[in-house]
Every structure is written in C-alpha cells, then in structure tokens.
PDB file of C-alpha atoms in Angstrom:
ATOM      1  CA  GLY A   1      -8.141-195.948  38.154  1.00  0.00           C
ATOM      2  CA  PRO A   2      -4.562-196.069  36.886  1.00  0.00           C
ATOM      3  CA  LEU A   3      -5.252-193.376  34.267  1.00  0.00           C
ATOM      4  CA  LYS A   4      -5.925-190.841  37.064  1.00  0.00           C
ATOM      5  CA  PRO A   5      -8.502-188.895  34.967  1.00  0.00           C
ATOM      6  CA  GLU A   6      -8.971-186.301  37.729  1.00  0.00           C
ATOM      7  CA  ILE A   7      -5.465-185.101  36.797  1.00  0.00           C
ATOM      8  CA  THR A   8      -4.707-186.387  33.293  1.00  0.00           C
ATOM      9  CA  ILE A   9      -8.086-185.391  31.804  1.00  0.00           C
ATOM     10  CA  THR A  10      -9.037-182.324  33.835  1.00  0.00           C
ATOM     11  CA  TYR A  11      -5.697-180.618  33.388  1.00  0.00           C
ATOM     12  CA  ILE A  12      -3.262-182.386  31.039  1.00  0.00           C
ATOM     13  CA  ALA A  13      -5.582-183.586  28.214  1.00  0.00           C
ATOM     14  CA  VAL A  14      -7.438-180.305  27.598  1.00  0.00           C
ATOM     15  CA  SER A  15      -4.186-178.337  27.959  1.00  0.00           C
ATOM     16  CA  ALA A  16      -2.527-180.656  25.422  1.00  0.00           C
ATOM     17  CA  ILE A  17      -5.298-180.021  22.878  1.00  0.00           C
ATOM     18  CA  PHE A  18      -4.924-176.248  23.121  1.00  0.00           C
ATOM     19  CA  PHE A  19      -1.125-176.350  23.202  1.00  0.00           C
ATOM     20  CA  ASN A  20      -1.384-178.450  20.038  1.00  0.00           C
ATOM     21  CA  SER A  21      -3.733-175.855  18.496  1.00  0.00           C
ATOM     22  CA  GLY A  22      -1.422-172.996  19.484  1.00  0.00           C
ATOM     23  CA  LEU A  23       1.524-174.812  17.948  1.00  0.00           C
ATOM     24  CA  SER A  24      -0.242-175.573  14.668  1.00  0.00           C
ATOM     25  CA  LEU A  25      -2.116-172.305  14.096  1.00  0.00           C
ATOM     26  CA  LYS A  26      -0.494-169.460  12.206  1.00  0.00           C
ATOM     27  CA  THR A  27      -0.406-166.368  14.444  1.00  0.00           C
ATOM     28  CA  GLU A  28      -1.599-164.025  11.701  1.00  0.00           C
ATOM     29  CA  GLU A  29      -4.705-166.195  11.155  1.00  0.00           C
ATOM     30  CA  LEU A  30      -5.627-166.060  14.852  1.00  0.00           C
ATOM     31  CA  THR A  31      -5.132-162.275  14.897  1.00  0.00           C
ATOM     32  CA  SER A  32      -7.376-161.777  11.866  1.00  0.00           C
ATOM     33  CA  ALA A  33     -10.037-164.023  13.437  1.00  0.00           C
ATOM     34  CA  LEU A  34     -10.386-161.657  16.405  1.00  0.00           C
ATOM     35  CA  MET A  35     -11.835-159.000  14.103  1.00  0.00           C
ATOM     36  CA  HIS A  36     -14.575-161.226  12.666  1.00  0.00           C
ATOM     37  CA  VAL A  37     -17.215-159.883  15.065  1.00  0.00           C
ATOM     38  CA  LYS A  38     -20.280-160.887  13.019  1.00  0.00           C
ATOM     39  CA  LEU A  39     -19.205-164.538  12.964  1.00  0.00           C
ATOM     40  CA  HIS A  40     -18.508-164.577  16.713  1.00  0.00           C
ATOM     41  CA  LEU A  41     -21.886-163.006  17.508  1.00  0.00           C
ATOM     42  CA  PHE A  42     -23.675-165.550  15.331  1.00  0.00           C
ATOM     43  CA  VAL A  43     -21.964-168.508  17.018  1.00  0.00           C
ATOM     44  CA  GLN A  44     -22.373-167.290  20.598  1.00  0.00           C
ATOM     45  CA  ILE A  45     -26.009-166.170  20.231  1.00  0.00           C
ATOM     46  CA  PHE A  46     -26.981-169.428  18.542  1.00  0.00           C
ATOM     47  CA  THR A  47     -25.145-171.555  21.126  1.00  0.00           C
ATOM     48  CA  LEU A  48     -26.070-169.762  24.333  1.00  0.00           C
ATOM     49  CA  VAL A  49     -29.470-168.204  23.471  1.00  0.00           C
ATOM     50  CA  PHE A  50     -31.243-169.953  20.588  1.00  0.00           C
ATOM     51  CA  PHE A  51     -30.075-173.507  21.378  1.00  0.00           C
ATOM     52  CA  PRO A  52     -31.231-173.692  25.044  1.00  0.00           C
ATOM     53  CA  THR A  53     -34.480-171.848  24.281  1.00  0.00           C
ATOM     54  CA  ALA A  54     -35.349-174.182  21.393  1.00  0.00           C
ATOM     55  CA  ILE A  55     -34.590-177.238  23.540  1.00  0.00           C
ATOM     56  CA  TRP A  56     -36.787-175.877  26.359  1.00  0.00           C
ATOM     57  CA  LEU A  57     -39.724-175.406  23.972  1.00  0.00           C
ATOM     58  CA  PHE A  58     -39.195-178.901  22.555  1.00  0.00           C
ATOM     59  CA  LEU A  59     -39.097-180.411  26.064  1.00  0.00           C
ATOM     60  CA  GLN A  60     -42.503-178.897  26.858  1.00  0.00           C
ATOM     61  CA  LEU A  61     -43.903-181.346  24.289  1.00  0.00           C
ATOM     62  CA  LEU A  62     -41.783-184.264  25.503  1.00  0.00           C
ATOM     63  CA  SER A  63     -42.819-183.753  29.145  1.00  0.00           C
ATOM     64  CA  ILE A  64     -46.147-185.521  28.475  1.00  0.00           C
ATOM     65  CA  THR A  65     -44.341-188.654  27.223  1.00  0.00           C
ATOM     66  CA  PRO A  66     -43.129-191.554  29.436  1.00  0.00           C
ATOM     67  CA  ILE A  67     -39.465-190.619  28.847  1.00  0.00           C
ATOM     68  CA  ASN A  68     -37.436-190.502  32.064  1.00  0.00           C
ATOM     69  CA  GLU A  69     -37.807-186.948  33.422  1.00  0.00           C
ATOM     70  CA  TRP A  70     -34.170-186.801  34.575  1.00  0.00           C
ATOM     71  CA  LEU A  71     -32.946-187.649  31.091  1.00  0.00           C
ATOM     72  CA  LEU A  72     -35.117-184.803  29.774  1.00  0.00           C
ATOM     73  CA  LYS A  73     -33.562-182.475  32.357  1.00  0.00           C
ATOM     74  CA  GLY A  74     -30.200-183.730  31.143  1.00  0.00           C
ATOM     75  CA  LEU A  75     -31.192-182.812  27.580  1.00  0.00           C
ATOM     76  CA  GLN A  76     -31.872-179.281  28.795  1.00  0.00           C
ATOM     77  CA  THR A  77     -28.429-179.115  30.418  1.00  0.00           C
ATOM     78  CA  VAL A  78     -26.929-180.029  27.024  1.00  0.00           C
ATOM     79  CA  GLY A  79     -28.619-176.978  25.531  1.00  0.00           C
ATOM     80  CA  CYS A  80     -27.176-174.758  28.256  1.00  0.00           C
ATOM     81  CA  MET A  81     -23.578-175.861  27.714  1.00  0.00           C
ATOM     82  CA  PRO A  82     -20.928-173.637  26.071  1.00  0.00           C
ATOM     83  CA  PRO A  83     -19.123-174.529  22.820  1.00  0.00           C
ATOM     84  CA  PRO A  84     -16.533-177.317  23.105  1.00  0.00           C
ATOM     85  CA  VAL A  85     -12.844-176.667  23.683  1.00  0.00           C
ATOM     86  CA  SER A  86     -11.711-179.324  21.234  1.00  0.00           C
ATOM     87  CA  SER A  87     -14.053-181.229  18.877  1.00  0.00           C
ATOM     88  CA  ALA A  88     -15.290-178.238  16.838  1.00  0.00           C
ATOM     89  CA  VAL A  89     -11.704-177.077  16.305  1.00  0.00           C
ATOM     90  CA  ILE A  90     -10.535-180.554  15.254  1.00  0.00           C
ATOM     91  CA  LEU A  91     -13.380-181.051  12.749  1.00  0.00           C
ATOM     92  CA  THR A  92     -13.039-177.525  11.333  1.00  0.00           C
ATOM     93  CA  LYS A  93      -9.336-178.195  10.812  1.00  0.00           C
ATOM     94  CA  ALA A  94     -10.095-181.573   9.179  1.00  0.00           C
ATOM     95  CA  VAL A  95     -12.384-179.906   6.624  1.00  0.00           C
ATOM     96  CA  GLY A  96      -9.985-177.010   6.030  1.00  0.00           C
ATOM     97  CA  GLY A  97     -12.367-174.363   7.350  1.00  0.00           C
ATOM     98  CA  ASN A  98     -11.642-171.226   9.355  1.00  0.00           C
ATOM     99  CA  GLU A  99      -9.704-172.888  12.180  1.00  0.00           C
ATOM    100  CA  ALA A 100      -8.689-169.569  13.747  1.00  0.00           C
ATOM    101  CA  ALA A 101     -12.358-168.564  14.119  1.00  0.00           C
ATOM    102  CA  ALA A 102     -13.170-171.980  15.558  1.00  0.00           C
ATOM    103  CA  ILE A 103     -10.419-171.672  18.174  1.00  0.00           C
ATOM    104  CA  PHE A 104     -11.456-168.135  19.110  1.00  0.00           C
ATOM    105  CA  ASN A 105     -15.127-169.095  19.508  1.00  0.00           C
ATOM    106  CA  SER A 106     -14.252-172.225  21.474  1.00  0.00           C
ATOM    107  CA  ALA A 107     -12.123-170.257  23.928  1.00  0.00           C
ATOM    108  CA  PHE A 108     -14.423-167.206  24.089  1.00  0.00           C
ATOM    109  CA  GLY A 109     -17.561-169.335  24.367  1.00  0.00           C
ATOM    110  CA  SER A 110     -15.992-171.343  27.164  1.00  0.00           C
ATOM    111  CA  PHE A 111     -15.306-168.181  29.147  1.00  0.00           C
ATOM    112  CA  LEU A 112     -18.848-166.920  28.545  1.00  0.00           C
ATOM    113  CA  GLY A 113     -20.122-170.332  29.616  1.00  0.00           C
ATOM    114  CA  ILE A 114     -18.541-169.970  33.055  1.00  0.00           C
ATOM    115  CA  VAL A 115     -21.058-167.231  33.832  1.00  0.00           C
ATOM    116  CA  ILE A 116     -23.908-167.890  31.399  1.00  0.00           C
ATOM    117  CA  THR A 117     -24.252-171.700  31.700  1.00  0.00           C
ATOM    118  CA  PRO A 118     -24.958-171.725  35.483  1.00  0.00           C
ATOM    119  CA  LEU A 119     -27.451-168.868  34.948  1.00  0.00           C
ATOM    120  CA  LEU A 120     -29.175-170.830  32.160  1.00  0.00           C
ATOM    121  CA  LEU A 121     -29.321-173.925  34.370  1.00  0.00           C
ATOM    122  CA  LEU A 122     -30.880-171.791  37.106  1.00  0.00           C
ATOM    123  CA  LEU A 123     -33.397-170.312  34.648  1.00  0.00           C
ATOM    124  CA  PHE A 124     -34.488-173.578  32.984  1.00  0.00           C
ATOM    125  CA  LEU A 125     -33.991-176.133  35.781  1.00  0.00           C
ATOM    126  CA  GLY A 126     -34.170-174.076  38.953  1.00  0.00           C
ATOM    127  CA  SER A 127     -30.853-175.186  40.457  1.00  0.00           C
ATOM    128  CA  SER A 128     -30.012-173.066  43.494  1.00  0.00           C
ATOM    129  CA  SER A 129     -26.477-174.295  44.101  1.00  0.00           C
ATOM    130  CA  SER A 130     -23.753-171.731  44.503  1.00  0.00           C
ATOM    131  CA  VAL A 131     -21.112-171.927  41.794  1.00  0.00           C
ATOM    132  CA  PRO A 132     -17.469-170.974  42.561  1.00  0.00           C
ATOM    133  CA  PHE A 133     -16.896-168.854  39.452  1.00  0.00           C
ATOM    134  CA  THR A 134     -13.373-167.858  40.489  1.00  0.00           C
ATOM    135  CA  SER A 135     -12.065-171.406  40.726  1.00  0.00           C
ATOM    136  CA  ILE A 136     -13.675-172.458  37.401  1.00  0.00           C
ATOM    137  CA  PHE A 137     -12.431-169.312  35.664  1.00  0.00           C
ATOM    138  CA  SER A 138      -8.858-169.785  36.896  1.00  0.00           C
ATOM    139  CA  GLN A 139      -8.895-173.485  35.919  1.00  0.00           C
ATOM    140  CA  LEU A 140     -10.235-172.628  32.470  1.00  0.00           C
ATOM    141  CA  PHE A 141      -7.615-169.913  32.015  1.00  0.00           C
ATOM    142  CA  MET A 142      -4.796-172.309  32.949  1.00  0.00           C
ATOM    143  CA  THR A 143      -6.046-175.192  30.774  1.00  0.00           C
ATOM    144  CA  VAL A 144      -7.217-173.235  27.695  1.00  0.00           C
ATOM    145  CA  VAL A 145      -5.627-169.789  27.339  1.00  0.00           C
ATOM    146  CA  VAL A 146      -2.166-170.412  28.795  1.00  0.00           C
ATOM    147  CA  PRO A 147      -1.430-173.567  26.694  1.00  0.00           C
ATOM    148  CA  LEU A 148      -2.662-171.738  23.551  1.00  0.00           C
ATOM    149  CA  ILE A 149      -0.314-168.796  24.237  1.00  0.00           C
ATOM    150  CA  ILE A 150       2.616-171.095  25.040  1.00  0.00           C
ATOM    151  CA  GLY A 151       1.962-173.016  21.829  1.00  0.00           C
ATOM    152  CA  GLN A 152       2.050-169.762  19.832  1.00  0.00           C
ATOM    153  CA  ILE A 153       5.314-168.714  21.518  1.00  0.00           C
ATOM    154  CA  VAL A 154       6.970-172.088  20.865  1.00  0.00           C
ATOM    155  CA  ARG A 155       5.773-171.925  17.250  1.00  0.00           C
ATOM    156  CA  ARG A 156       7.748-168.710  16.682  1.00  0.00           C
ATOM    157  CA  TYR A 157      11.000-170.535  17.476  1.00  0.00           C
ATOM    158  CA  ILE A 158      10.364-173.779  15.571  1.00  0.00           C
ATOM    159  CA  LYS A 159       8.202-172.404  12.736  1.00  0.00           C
ATOM    160  CA  ASP A 160      10.563-173.566   9.963  1.00  0.00           C
ATOM    161  CA  TRP A 161      10.815-177.071  11.433  1.00  0.00           C
ATOM    162  CA  LEU A 162       7.010-177.336  11.734  1.00  0.00           C
ATOM    163  CA  GLU A 163       6.447-176.268   8.125  1.00  0.00           C
ATOM    164  CA  ARG A 164       9.113-178.696   6.941  1.00  0.00           C
ATOM    165  CA  LYS A 165       8.058-181.767   8.965  1.00  0.00           C
ATOM    166  CA  LYS A 166       4.282-181.083   9.170  1.00  0.00           C
ATOM    167  CA  PRO A 167       3.537-183.063  12.384  1.00  0.00           C
ATOM    168  CA  PRO A 168       0.121-184.848  12.560  1.00  0.00           C
ATOM    169  CA  PHE A 169      -1.583-182.260  14.800  1.00  0.00           C
ATOM    170  CA  GLY A 170      -5.100-183.463  13.932  1.00  0.00           C
ATOM    171  CA  THR A 171      -4.332-187.078  14.856  1.00  0.00           C
ATOM    172  CA  ILE A 172      -2.788-186.039  18.177  1.00  0.00           C
ATOM    173  CA  SER A 173      -5.858-183.965  19.130  1.00  0.00           C
ATOM    174  CA  SER A 174      -8.224-186.781  18.111  1.00  0.00           C
ATOM    175  CA  CYS A 175      -6.394-189.316  20.305  1.00  0.00           C
ATOM    176  CA  VAL A 176      -6.503-186.997  23.321  1.00  0.00           C
ATOM    177  CA  LEU A 177     -10.218-186.347  22.748  1.00  0.00           C
ATOM    178  CA  LEU A 178     -10.897-190.090  22.589  1.00  0.00           C
ATOM    179  CA  MET A 179      -9.244-190.513  25.986  1.00  0.00           C
ATOM    180  CA  ILE A 180     -11.455-187.742  27.442  1.00  0.00           C
ATOM    181  CA  ILE A 181     -14.636-189.474  26.223  1.00  0.00           C
ATOM    182  CA  TYR A 182     -13.527-192.905  27.438  1.00  0.00           C
ATOM    183  CA  THR A 183     -12.738-191.790  31.001  1.00  0.00           C
ATOM    184  CA  THR A 184     -15.956-189.739  31.285  1.00  0.00           C
ATOM    185  CA  PHE A 185     -18.093-192.719  30.229  1.00  0.00           C
ATOM    186  CA  CYS A 186     -16.288-194.926  32.755  1.00  0.00           C
ATOM    187  CA  ASP A 187     -16.848-192.375  35.518  1.00  0.00           C
ATOM    188  CA  THR A 188     -20.597-192.077  34.885  1.00  0.00           C
ATOM    189  CA  PHE A 189     -21.575-195.687  34.267  1.00  0.00           C
ATOM    190  CA  ALA A 190     -19.447-196.977  37.151  1.00  0.00           C
ATOM    191  CA  ASN A 191     -22.164-195.574  39.447  1.00  0.00           C
ATOM    192  CA  PRO A 192     -24.142-198.602  40.768  1.00  0.00           C
ATOM    193  CA  ASN A 193     -27.193-196.454  41.587  1.00  0.00           C
ATOM    194  CA  ILE A 194     -27.892-195.342  38.013  1.00  0.00           C
ATOM    195  CA  ASP A 195     -31.495-196.255  37.064  1.00  0.00           C
ATOM    196  CA  LEU A 196     -31.864-196.155  33.301  1.00  0.00           C
ATOM    197  CA  ASP A 197     -34.659-197.798  31.287  1.00  0.00           C
ATOM    198  CA  LYS A 198     -33.885-198.888  27.723  1.00  0.00           C
ATOM    199  CA  PHE A 199     -36.880-197.141  26.126  1.00  0.00           C
ATOM    200  CA  SER A 200     -35.909-193.720  27.476  1.00  0.00           C
ATOM    201  CA  LEU A 201     -32.260-194.221  26.529  1.00  0.00           C
ATOM    202  CA  ILE A 202     -33.068-195.232  22.923  1.00  0.00           C
ATOM    203  CA  VAL A 203     -35.457-192.295  22.484  1.00  0.00           C
ATOM    204  CA  ILE A 204     -32.918-189.829  23.924  1.00  0.00           C
ATOM    205  CA  VAL A 205     -30.232-191.132  21.545  1.00  0.00           C
ATOM    206  CA  PHE A 206     -32.607-190.653  18.599  1.00  0.00           C
ATOM    207  CA  ILE A 207     -33.565-187.141  19.787  1.00  0.00           C
ATOM    208  CA  ILE A 208     -29.920-186.137  20.211  1.00  0.00           C
ATOM    209  CA  PHE A 209     -28.956-187.218  16.690  1.00  0.00           C
ATOM    210  CA  SER A 210     -32.066-185.488  15.285  1.00  0.00           C
ATOM    211  CA  VAL A 211     -31.354-182.235  17.148  1.00  0.00           C
ATOM    212  CA  GLN A 212     -27.721-182.311  16.073  1.00  0.00           C
ATOM    213  CA  MET A 213     -28.559-182.814  12.387  1.00  0.00           C
ATOM    214  CA  SER A 214     -31.382-180.244  12.441  1.00  0.00           C
ATOM    215  CA  PHE A 215     -29.251-177.529  14.029  1.00  0.00           C
ATOM    216  CA  MET A 216     -26.294-178.206  11.716  1.00  0.00           C
ATOM    217  CA  PHE A 217     -28.631-177.830   8.739  1.00  0.00           C
ATOM    218  CA  LEU A 218     -30.167-174.669  10.233  1.00  0.00           C
ATOM    219  CA  THR A 219     -26.787-172.975  10.829  1.00  0.00           C
ATOM    220  CA  PHE A 220     -25.696-173.981   7.323  1.00  0.00           C
ATOM    221  CA  LEU A 221     -28.796-172.333   5.812  1.00  0.00           C
ATOM    222  CA  PHE A 222     -28.366-169.123   7.821  1.00  0.00           C
ATOM    223  CA  SER A 223     -24.636-168.782   7.114  1.00  0.00           C
ATOM    224  CA  THR A 224     -24.929-169.405   3.358  1.00  0.00           C
ATOM    225  CA  ARG A 225     -27.647-166.842   2.637  1.00  0.00           C
ATOM    226  CA  ASN A 226     -26.811-164.346  -0.111  1.00  0.00           C
ATOM    227  CA  ASN A 227     -26.500-161.424   2.318  1.00  0.00           C
ATOM    228  CA  SER A 228     -24.633-163.293   5.068  1.00  0.00           C
ATOM    229  CA  SER A 229     -21.107-162.172   3.964  1.00  0.00           C
ATOM    230  CA  PHE A 230     -19.605-165.393   5.385  1.00  0.00           C
ATOM    231  CA  THR A 231     -17.005-167.256   3.340  1.00  0.00           C
ATOM    232  CA  PRO A 232     -17.304-171.040   2.836  1.00  0.00           C
ATOM    233  CA  ALA A 233     -14.492-171.513   5.378  1.00  0.00           C
ATOM    234  CA  ASP A 234     -16.455-169.363   7.859  1.00  0.00           C
ATOM    235  CA  THR A 235     -19.556-171.513   7.311  1.00  0.00           C
ATOM    236  CA  VAL A 236     -17.611-174.649   8.261  1.00  0.00           C
ATOM    237  CA  ALA A 237     -16.525-173.074  11.567  1.00  0.00           C
ATOM    238  CA  ILE A 238     -20.072-171.818  12.222  1.00  0.00           C
ATOM    239  CA  VAL A 239     -21.711-175.197  11.603  1.00  0.00           C
ATOM    240  CA  PHE A 240     -19.414-177.016  14.026  1.00  0.00           C
ATOM    241  CA  CYS A 241     -18.970-174.325  16.710  1.00  0.00           C
ATOM    242  CA  SER A 242     -22.667-173.387  16.902  1.00  0.00           C
ATOM    243  CA  THR A 243     -23.994-176.937  17.289  1.00  0.00           C
ATOM    244  CA  HIS A 244     -21.301-178.642  19.375  1.00  0.00           C
ATOM    245  CA  LYS A 245     -21.416-178.689  23.163  1.00  0.00           C
ATOM    246  CA  SER A 246     -18.562-179.021  25.618  1.00  0.00           C
ATOM    247  CA  LEU A 247     -18.153-182.287  27.517  1.00  0.00           C
ATOM    248  CA  THR A 248     -14.852-181.397  29.183  1.00  0.00           C
ATOM    249  CA  LEU A 249     -16.370-178.224  30.675  1.00  0.00           C
ATOM    250  CA  GLY A 250     -19.904-179.583  30.963  1.00  0.00           C
ATOM    251  CA  ILE A 251     -19.307-182.586  33.212  1.00  0.00           C
ATOM    252  CA  PRO A 252     -17.282-180.659  35.864  1.00  0.00           C
ATOM    253  CA  MET A 253     -19.861-177.849  35.724  1.00  0.00           C
ATOM    254  CA  LEU A 254     -22.764-180.279  36.246  1.00  0.00           C
ATOM    255  CA  LYS A 255     -20.952-181.813  39.205  1.00  0.00           C
ATOM    256  CA  ILE A 256     -20.612-178.361  40.753  1.00  0.00           C
ATOM    257  CA  VAL A 257     -24.115-177.022  40.011  1.00  0.00           C
ATOM    258  CA  PHE A 258     -25.907-180.287  40.867  1.00  0.00           C
ATOM    259  CA  ALA A 259     -23.661-181.290  43.753  1.00  0.00           C
ATOM    260  CA  GLY A 260     -25.591-183.657  46.052  1.00  0.00           C
ATOM    261  CA  TYR A 261     -28.278-184.502  43.450  1.00  0.00           C
ATOM    262  CA  GLU A 262     -29.072-188.220  43.627  1.00  0.00           C
ATOM    263  CA  HIS A 263     -29.980-188.144  39.918  1.00  0.00           C
ATOM    264  CA  LEU A 264     -26.764-186.460  38.789  1.00  0.00           C
ATOM    265  CA  SER A 265     -25.696-189.552  36.823  1.00  0.00           C
ATOM    266  CA  LEU A 266     -28.956-189.558  34.820  1.00  0.00           C
ATOM    267  CA  ILE A 267     -28.712-185.817  34.179  1.00  0.00           C
ATOM    268  CA  SER A 268     -25.184-186.370  32.819  1.00  0.00           C
ATOM    269  CA  VAL A 269     -26.189-189.138  30.360  1.00  0.00           C
ATOM    270  CA  PRO A 270     -27.518-186.916  27.492  1.00  0.00           C
ATOM    271  CA  LEU A 271     -24.317-184.857  27.499  1.00  0.00           C
ATOM    272  CA  LEU A 272     -22.265-188.061  27.447  1.00  0.00           C
ATOM    273  CA  ILE A 273     -24.268-189.205  24.412  1.00  0.00           C
ATOM    274  CA  TYR A 274     -24.304-185.815  22.669  1.00  0.00           C
ATOM    275  CA  HIS A 275     -20.521-185.455  22.688  1.00  0.00           C
ATOM    276  CA  PRO A 276     -19.617-188.668  20.803  1.00  0.00           C
ATOM    277  CA  ALA A 277     -22.694-188.089  18.584  1.00  0.00           C
ATOM    278  CA  GLN A 278     -21.379-184.702  17.475  1.00  0.00           C
ATOM    279  CA  ILE A 279     -17.949-186.181  16.749  1.00  0.00           C
ATOM    280  CA  LEU A 280     -19.445-189.148  14.876  1.00  0.00           C
ATOM    281  CA  LEU A 281     -21.789-187.023  12.756  1.00  0.00           C
ATOM    282  CA  GLY A 282     -19.097-184.423  12.183  1.00  0.00           C
ATOM    283  CA  SER A 283     -16.570-187.044  11.083  1.00  0.00           C
ATOM    284  CA  LEU A 284     -19.068-188.632   8.702  1.00  0.00           C
ATOM    285  CA  LEU A 285     -19.883-185.234   7.178  1.00  0.00           C
ATOM    286  CA  VAL A 286     -16.253-184.078   6.804  1.00  0.00           C
ATOM    287  CA  PRO A 287     -15.839-185.358   3.179  1.00  0.00           C
ATOM    288  CA  THR A 288     -19.208-183.902   2.107  1.00  0.00           C
ATOM    289  CA  ILE A 289     -18.632-180.511   3.731  1.00  0.00           C
ATOM    290  CA  LYS A 290     -15.068-180.377   2.400  1.00  0.00           C
ATOM    291  CA  SER A 291     -16.278-181.107  -1.114  1.00  0.00           C
ATOM    292  CA  TRP A 292     -18.940-178.384  -0.815  1.00  0.00           C
ATOM    293  CA  MET A 293     -16.424-175.856   0.562  1.00  0.00           C
ATOM    294  CA  VAL A 294     -13.862-176.497  -2.206  1.00  0.00           C
ATOM    295  CA  SER A 295     -16.451-176.274  -4.983  1.00  0.00           C
ATOM    296  CA  ARG A 296     -17.943-173.099  -3.476  1.00  0.00           C
ATOM    297  CA  GLN A 297     -14.510-171.486  -3.172  1.00  0.00           C
ATOM    298  CA  LYS A 298     -13.727-172.322  -6.798  1.00  0.00           C
ATOM    299  CA  ALA A 299     -17.055-170.849  -7.915  1.00  0.00           C
ATOM    300  CA  GLN A 300     -16.366-167.636  -5.970  1.00  0.00           C
ATOM    301  CA  LYS A 301     -12.908-167.301  -7.553  1.00  0.00           C
ATOM    302  CA  LEU A 302     -14.399-167.661 -11.012  1.00  0.00           C
ATOM    303  CA  THR A 303     -17.016-164.970 -10.367  1.00  0.00           C
ATOM    304  CA  ARG A 304     -14.340-162.557  -9.083  1.00  0.00           C
ATOM    305  CA  GLN A 305     -12.124-162.948 -12.163  1.00  0.00           C
ATOM    306  CA  PRO A 306     -12.524-160.083 -14.670  1.00  0.00           C
ATOM    307  CA  LYS A 307     -14.126-161.085 -17.914  1.00  0.00           C
ATOM    308  CA  ALA A 308     -11.832-161.107 -20.950  1.00  0.00           C
ATOM    309  CA  PRO A 309     -12.656-158.432 -23.554  1.00  0.00           C
ATOM    310  CA  VAL A 310     -14.522-159.740 -26.576  1.00  0.00           C
ATOM    311  CA  LYS A 311     -12.492-159.458 -29.797  1.00  0.00           C
ATOM    312  CA  VAL A 312     -14.390-158.137 -32.764  1.00  0.00           C
TER     313      VAL A 312
END
C-alpha cells in the first residue's frame, strides 16, 4: 500500500522509537542500569524460559479441546518471542518506573531472541527451517542499537534545550507504535486464504488476556517479596518487560522460520492479538501501578529517615 510498511515499519518506525528513547533517556541512568544484573536475569529467564515452558504445559490441556490447532501453535510462538522493542519501554516511562532498565532489557532481550527464539520454536513446534541469523542480527543492530546510540549523542548537544522544552517523547513513541500495529493487522488479514472460526478466535482472545493478567500478577508478586531487593521503579520495569512480547521482531521472525507454511497467517494471529492486548491492559493499569509505586516510594523514604530523639 501507500504506507510502504516493508520500509517505513521494518526500518524507520522501530528506529524512530529507539532514537526517541536515546534522545529522552539520561545517559547516567542507562549506564547505571547496565549494572543491575539481578533485574536483567529475572526478566530474561522469565521471558525466554518460564513463559514458553508454562505456555507449553498449558497447551497440553488445551490440545484436547476443539480450538483450532494452528491458533494453539500460534499461542506457543507468542511464548517463544523475545521482549518487545517499544511497548514495555513506553509503559514503564508512562508510570515513571525504571526506564533505563526497560530499555536495556528490551534491547538485550531482542538480541538474545535472535538466537533463542528460533531454537525455542524448533524445540516446541519442530520447525526445521534454516534461519539467517546474520541478516536478522545486522537488521536488529541497525534498527535498535544504532538509533539508541545516535539519540544519546544528539542528546549531549541539545541537552539544555530538551530539559527546557520537554518534548512529548511518550506521545511520539505511542503514535509510531500504533502505526506498527495497524500495518501488521492489515498485512495478516488481507490474506484471502485465512480460515478462522469465531469460537476459536474468541477463546484465544480470552486466553491471551488471562495469561497476560496472570503473568503480570506473578511477576509483581515475585519482584515485591521482602528479600527481592528490587525498588518500586524496578518492579514496574519487571512487570512490563517480563510479560510483553515483541510484535515488530516476532512477525518477521515467524515469516522466516515458517516460510512456506500454508497456515502461517493463523499462526500469526495470537501474536497480533497479544500485542494490542498487552498495550491495552498496560495502559489501563498505568494509573493503578503509578499510584502503588508513588505510595511505596513514600513509605520507603519514611522508613529510612532517622527517628527523632525523644525529649525527656
């Protein structure tokens, strides 16, 4: 179509999101985030180990139901996907959480996903397609890392102007993300051969929202335990980064791994539903999570303050 999504979305849109993040993020915050190893391990293990394994176990129960088997396979591919390169960062920023940690885990998880996601798809679905890791890695580097670095460099020269004018970085990223979702939906449902029954679709939508809510609650519980050592801002990044899955990386990766599959469109549907679902749920929860984070931070400050001596 006239939007040319094969160029504007694949290259320009994702690059714009990370250039925007590089421009808005304080360099010292990103540097400090690199050292938060425990948080990064939690996010990556949950996303790339626990998530796909839990989905696989759940699908063993669903396999005896009349739900379309290709939609169920698509649900498994959702579990195998890496963290998103945009939505988790945008929502973390909207709440006021640890944006630097969210950006690091989005970028790092995406790079891990280049190798791990195809291996997970092979393990759980038995795909035997060869995946050109070099081309995906180079594309990911050019659309994620390079724009982020350029944004940080540009920020050094216009730092005063940015702090004075405070451009609407969150709104810009949200608009770009909306364009990504729109073009991906158009691309999938424009296929005349897609065979989708309403019952299976409704059930899959319900399952996706249930999984999303359950995993967000689970990560929240784990990251707020007394011995977790995570700050409230860290918890916000963990909840979004651990449970969100990448659409912008996922769709191209599915097209590569399942090249030639006649049911590729059906396999793609759960990921197409999961992505807007995670943004919708995340957006609805932003005020609640923000309120919790602020109150928790205030409580922590009060407990750290030294008690005034009692006058006799």
